[in-house]
Amino acid sequence: MPDSFDVSLVTAALTGTAFADRLQHLPTVGSTNLLAIEAAQSGSAHGSVWVADEQTAGRGRGGHGWHSIPGEGLYLSVLLRPQMALVDALWLSLATGLAAQAAIAAVTGLQPDIRWPNDLLLAEKKCGGILVETSATASHSDTPALLRFAVVGIGINVNHESFPPDIEAVATSLRRESGSSYPRERVLIELLRALDQQIKLLEEELRGASTSPKLLERFESASTWVRGKRVRVDETGGYTGVTTGLDSRGFLRVAGDDGEFHTVLSGGVRPF
């Protein structure tokens, strides 16, 4: 039987966070991100969360689907309304990756890696992913576009024991890597607590700093992919090289084998 979901337990544990009393649970939904975007456009509050037992049309970055076994994974979307410019929206993905990494470590003792900008890896296989979708004000010559809202979609493979043949070689779960199963409530609670801390810290850094936030340093320390990794990048025709860190906006820099320095804008980074 699929793992049941105790919403009251999660709600009680989120007291004091931005997500307190703002959790909605659905047995099945097409996409939690689409649902959250519709709610955001209708005025739903910062900190609203939609979590589903199953997604029938889950989505990842680049139009990829997300495999969602009923009751075995964590599939959720969070609505954020931070005070920040649209050009800085990538920082929300990086902050969410740090939160998910911390949550998995707290619940399981496993230490996932983060493949820039949004993939969670265990044993070099994907166990989770993040998709951030935004809406912004119009920009003008002297005024940058500001975020109206960001919807952060998060998927974590928790108790999956198997995957479809097309992703079996590249996907894994917390259960497969640890040999133990975990209540999804525990993962969700730790995830939202950690995300609350990361977003508050990012907003505090943005208010007090004239340079890039220390979030970039934290992400670089948490990911082996940011510096010294040989990679293949599937954009601008494709190229290979070695990662050399993040720029001031959080985009990945790669010293290409073609002798050029590249800035990766949209992901598609793989080992080479």
Short mmCIF file of C-alpha atoms in Angstrom, two decimals:
data_model
loop_
_atom_site.label_atom_id
_atom_site.label_comp_id
_atom_site.label_asym_id
_atom_site.label_seq_id
_atom_site.Cartn_x
_atom_site.Cartn_y
_atom_site.Cartn_z
CA MET A 1 0.00 0.00 0.00
CA PRO A 2 1.28 3.55 -0.70
CA ASP A 3 2.62 5.49 2.26
CA SER A 4 -0.20 7.54 3.80
CA PHE A 5 0.31 11.25 4.38
CA ASP A 6 -0.37 12.87 7.77
CA VAL A 7 -1.01 16.55 7.01
CA SER A 8 -1.74 17.44 10.64
CA LEU A 9 1.69 16.18 11.68
CA VAL A 10 3.40 18.34 9.06
CA THR A 11 1.31 21.41 9.87
CA ALA A 12 2.17 21.22 13.56
CA ALA A 13 5.88 20.85 12.81
CA LEU A 14 5.95 23.95 10.57
CA THR A 15 4.90 26.40 13.30
CA GLY A 16 7.10 29.48 13.12
CA THR A 17 7.95 29.11 9.44
CA ALA A 18 6.54 30.93 6.43
CA PHE A 19 4.69 27.71 5.56
CA ALA A 20 2.69 27.35 8.79
CA ASP A 21 -1.00 26.62 8.14
CA ARG A 22 -0.51 26.99 4.37
CA LEU A 23 -0.18 23.37 3.31
CA GLN A 24 -2.65 21.78 0.92
CA HIS A 25 -2.55 18.04 0.24
CA LEU A 26 -3.96 16.39 -2.89
CA PRO A 27 -4.15 12.65 -3.58
CA THR A 28 -3.53 13.22 -7.29
CA VAL A 29 -2.95 16.24 -9.54
CA GLY A 30 -1.67 16.92 -13.02
CA SER A 31 1.17 19.20 -11.91
CA THR A 32 1.62 20.91 -8.54
CA ASN A 33 3.52 23.71 -10.28
CA LEU A 34 0.64 24.48 -12.64
CA LEU A 35 -1.77 24.45 -9.72
CA ALA A 36 0.48 26.78 -7.74
CA ILE A 37 0.90 29.19 -10.65
CA GLU A 38 -2.87 29.46 -11.04
CA ALA A 39 -3.23 30.08 -7.30
CA ALA A 40 -0.44 32.67 -7.35
CA GLN A 41 -2.17 34.58 -10.14
CA SER A 42 -5.32 34.59 -7.99
CA GLY A 43 -3.47 36.11 -5.03
CA SER A 44 -2.44 33.15 -2.86
CA ALA A 45 0.00 34.07 -0.12
CA HIS A 46 3.76 33.73 0.18
CA GLY A 47 4.51 30.37 1.78
CA SER A 48 1.58 28.46 0.29
CA VAL A 49 2.46 24.81 -0.36
CA TRP A 50 0.79 22.15 -2.52
CA VAL A 51 1.89 18.54 -1.99
CA ALA A 52 0.52 15.59 -3.94
CA ASP A 53 0.69 11.82 -3.55
CA GLU A 54 0.81 11.53 -7.33
CA GLN A 55 1.36 13.78 -10.36
CA THR A 56 0.03 12.65 -13.70
CA ALA A 57 1.80 15.40 -15.66
CA GLY A 58 4.80 16.27 -13.50
CA ARG A 59 7.44 18.41 -15.19
CA GLY A 60 11.16 19.01 -14.88
CA ARG A 61 13.47 21.58 -16.46
CA GLY A 62 13.68 21.71 -20.23
CA GLY A 63 10.24 20.19 -20.70
CA HIS A 64 11.22 16.81 -19.28
CA GLY A 65 8.62 14.74 -17.44
CA TRP A 66 8.93 13.67 -13.82
CA HIS A 67 8.22 10.05 -12.85
CA SER A 68 5.73 10.12 -9.95
CA ILE A 69 4.82 6.79 -8.33
CA PRO A 70 1.76 7.26 -6.08
CA GLY A 71 2.70 7.53 -2.42
CA GLU A 72 6.40 6.75 -2.86
CA GLY A 73 7.88 10.15 -3.61
CA LEU A 74 7.62 13.73 -2.47
CA TYR A 75 6.01 15.98 -5.09
CA LEU A 76 5.34 19.57 -4.06
CA SER A 77 5.32 23.20 -5.12
CA VAL A 78 5.96 26.23 -2.94
CA LEU A 79 4.78 29.77 -3.69
CA LEU A 80 7.31 32.48 -2.80
CA ARG A 81 6.98 36.25 -3.10
CA PRO A 82 10.49 37.45 -2.24
CA GLN A 83 11.60 41.06 -2.69
CA MET A 84 14.13 40.57 -5.46
CA ALA A 85 14.85 41.25 -9.11
CA LEU A 86 13.91 38.80 -11.81
CA VAL A 87 17.55 38.54 -12.91
CA ASP A 88 18.34 37.06 -9.48
CA ALA A 89 15.71 34.31 -9.66
CA LEU A 90 18.39 31.64 -10.17
CA TRP A 91 19.35 32.16 -6.51
CA LEU A 92 16.02 30.65 -5.47
CA SER A 93 16.91 27.41 -7.27
CA LEU A 94 20.33 27.32 -5.60
CA ALA A 95 18.82 28.01 -2.17
CA THR A 96 16.25 25.25 -2.68
CA GLY A 97 18.97 22.82 -3.65
CA LEU A 98 20.80 23.55 -0.41
CA ALA A 99 17.59 23.06 1.57
CA ALA A 100 16.83 19.73 -0.11
CA GLN A 101 20.39 18.53 0.42
CA ALA A 102 20.16 19.39 4.13
CA ALA A 103 16.76 17.72 4.50
CA ILE A 104 17.90 14.45 2.94
CA ALA A 105 21.01 14.40 5.13
CA ALA A 106 18.96 15.09 8.26
CA VAL A 107 16.45 12.29 7.60
CA THR A 108 18.67 9.61 6.08
CA GLY A 109 22.29 10.41 6.88
CA LEU A 110 23.00 10.30 3.13
CA GLN A 111 25.00 13.17 1.63
CA PRO A 112 23.56 14.09 -1.77
CA ASP A 113 25.55 16.12 -4.24
CA ILE A 114 23.96 19.01 -6.19
CA ARG A 115 24.49 19.13 -9.93
CA TRP A 116 24.20 22.78 -10.90
CA PRO A 117 21.69 24.22 -10.82
CA ASN A 118 18.91 21.92 -9.68
CA ASP A 119 19.59 18.17 -9.58
CA LEU A 120 20.12 16.12 -6.41
CA LEU A 121 22.41 13.13 -6.87
CA LEU A 122 23.21 10.02 -4.86
CA ALA A 123 25.84 7.60 -6.18
CA GLU A 124 25.93 9.82 -9.29
CA LYS A 125 22.25 9.08 -10.00
CA LYS A 126 19.39 11.56 -9.77
CA CYS A 127 17.19 11.32 -6.68
CA GLY A 128 15.57 14.75 -6.87
CA GLY A 129 15.02 17.84 -8.97
CA ILE A 130 13.90 21.45 -8.73
CA LEU A 131 11.91 23.58 -11.20
CA VAL A 132 11.47 27.32 -10.56
CA GLU A 133 8.90 29.23 -12.60
CA THR A 134 8.43 32.98 -12.22
CA SER A 135 6.23 35.96 -12.98
CA ALA A 136 7.64 39.48 -12.95
CA THR A 137 6.77 43.12 -13.40
CA ALA A 138 7.64 44.85 -16.66
CA SER A 139 11.13 46.31 -16.84
CA HIS A 140 11.89 49.90 -17.89
CA SER A 141 15.07 51.68 -18.84
CA ASP A 142 15.76 52.70 -15.24
CA THR A 143 13.82 50.01 -13.37
CA PRO A 144 14.63 46.29 -13.49
CA ALA A 145 11.87 43.72 -13.61
CA LEU A 146 10.92 42.55 -10.11
CA LEU A 147 9.52 39.19 -9.13
CA ARG A 148 5.79 39.08 -8.56
CA PHE A 149 6.13 35.49 -7.46
CA ALA A 150 8.17 32.35 -7.90
CA VAL A 151 6.76 28.83 -7.85
CA VAL A 152 9.36 26.32 -6.72
CA GLY A 153 8.59 22.74 -7.70
CA ILE A 154 10.49 19.98 -5.89
CA GLY A 155 10.47 16.27 -6.54
CA ILE A 156 12.35 13.75 -4.37
CA ASN A 157 12.40 10.00 -4.92
CA VAL A 158 11.87 8.71 -1.40
CA ASN A 159 10.72 5.09 -1.29
CA HIS A 160 10.93 4.07 -4.96
CA GLU A 161 12.26 0.55 -5.43
CA SER A 162 12.25 0.58 -9.22
CA PHE A 163 12.02 2.94 -12.19
CA PRO A 164 10.89 2.68 -15.83
CA PRO A 165 13.51 1.18 -18.16
CA ASP A 166 14.29 4.51 -19.82
CA ILE A 167 15.52 6.09 -16.55
CA GLU A 168 16.55 3.02 -14.53
CA ALA A 169 20.24 3.62 -15.21
CA VAL A 170 20.22 7.28 -14.15
CA ALA A 171 17.62 7.45 -11.34
CA THR A 172 17.70 6.38 -7.72
CA SER A 173 15.85 6.97 -4.45
CA LEU A 174 16.59 7.45 -0.78
CA ARG A 175 15.42 3.89 -0.17
CA ARG A 176 17.59 2.35 -2.86
CA GLU A 177 20.70 4.10 -1.60
CA SER A 178 20.16 3.52 2.13
CA GLY A 179 18.24 0.25 2.22
CA SER A 180 15.58 1.83 4.43
CA SER A 181 12.16 3.37 3.81
CA TYR A 182 11.20 6.79 5.24
CA PRO A 183 7.92 8.55 6.10
CA ARG A 184 7.41 11.28 3.52
CA GLU A 185 6.26 13.60 6.31
CA ARG A 186 9.74 13.62 7.81
CA VAL A 187 11.35 14.55 4.51
CA LEU A 188 8.75 17.26 3.86
CA ILE A 189 9.10 18.77 7.33
CA GLU A 190 12.89 18.95 7.14
CA LEU A 191 12.72 20.29 3.58
CA LEU A 192 10.33 23.14 4.40
CA ARG A 193 12.16 24.06 7.59
CA ALA A 194 15.45 24.21 5.72
CA LEU A 195 13.90 26.14 2.82
CA ASP A 196 12.42 28.66 5.24
CA GLN A 197 15.88 29.24 6.69
CA GLN A 198 17.57 29.52 3.29
CA ILE A 199 15.03 32.00 1.90
CA LYS A 200 15.12 34.18 5.01
CA LEU A 201 18.91 34.17 4.94
CA LEU A 202 18.96 35.06 1.24
CA GLU A 203 16.54 37.96 1.73
CA GLU A 204 18.64 39.21 4.65
CA GLU A 205 21.80 39.05 2.53
CA LEU A 206 20.11 40.90 -0.32
CA ARG A 207 19.01 43.71 2.00
CA GLY A 208 22.44 44.17 3.50
CA ALA A 209 24.87 43.56 0.65
CA SER A 210 25.91 45.48 -2.44
CA THR A 211 27.57 42.39 -3.91
CA SER A 212 26.43 38.84 -4.58
CA PRO A 213 24.98 36.98 -1.58
CA LYS A 214 27.03 34.47 0.41
CA LEU A 215 24.53 31.93 -0.90
CA LEU A 216 26.91 31.45 -3.83
CA GLU A 217 29.74 30.51 -1.49
CA ARG A 218 27.49 28.08 0.38
CA PHE A 219 26.40 26.47 -2.87
CA GLU A 220 29.95 26.14 -4.14
CA SER A 221 30.94 24.40 -0.90
CA ALA A 222 27.98 22.02 -1.17
CA SER A 223 28.41 20.96 -4.82
CA THR A 224 31.30 19.09 -6.43
CA TRP A 225 30.05 20.26 -9.81
CA VAL A 226 30.89 23.94 -9.42
CA ARG A 227 34.67 23.79 -9.62
CA GLY A 228 37.13 21.35 -11.16
CA LYS A 229 34.57 19.03 -12.78
CA ARG A 230 34.99 17.84 -16.36
CA VAL A 231 31.61 18.33 -18.01
CA ARG A 232 29.69 18.30 -21.24
CA VAL A 233 27.25 21.19 -21.70
CA ASP A 234 24.28 20.85 -24.05
CA GLU A 235 23.76 24.47 -25.09
CA THR A 236 25.10 26.85 -27.76
CA GLY A 237 25.88 23.86 -29.94
CA GLY A 238 27.42 21.82 -27.12
CA TYR A 239 30.93 21.91 -25.69
CA THR A 240 33.16 20.25 -23.10
CA GLY A 241 35.47 21.65 -20.46
CA VAL A 242 36.17 22.06 -16.74
CA THR A 243 33.97 24.03 -14.34
CA THR A 244 35.64 27.07 -12.74
CA GLY A 245 33.02 28.38 -10.29
CA LEU A 246 29.96 30.61 -10.31
CA ASP A 247 29.72 34.16 -11.61
CA SER A 248 28.13 36.96 -9.56
CA ARG A 249 24.63 35.96 -10.69
CA GLY A 250 25.10 32.30 -9.84
CA PHE A 251 25.62 31.00 -13.38
CA LEU A 252 28.19 28.26 -13.91
CA ARG A 253 31.48 29.08 -15.61
CA VAL A 254 33.31 26.53 -17.74
CA ALA A 255 36.81 26.69 -19.19
CA GLY A 256 36.10 25.08 -22.54
CA ASP A 257 38.34 22.65 -24.35
CA ASP A 258 37.93 25.07 -27.26
CA GLY A 259 39.99 27.66 -25.37
CA GLU A 260 36.99 29.84 -24.55
CA PHE A 261 35.41 30.63 -21.18
CA HIS A 262 31.70 29.85 -21.26
CA THR A 263 28.82 30.87 -18.99
CA VAL A 264 26.18 28.15 -18.66
CA LEU A 265 22.73 29.74 -18.68
CA SER A 266 20.21 26.93 -18.77
CA GLY A 267 21.62 23.74 -17.33
CA GLY A 268 22.17 20.57 -19.32
CA VAL A 269 25.48 19.89 -17.53
CA ARG A 270 26.65 16.28 -17.55
CA PRO A 271 29.91 14.47 -16.64
CA PHE A 272 32.43 13.99 -19.44
#
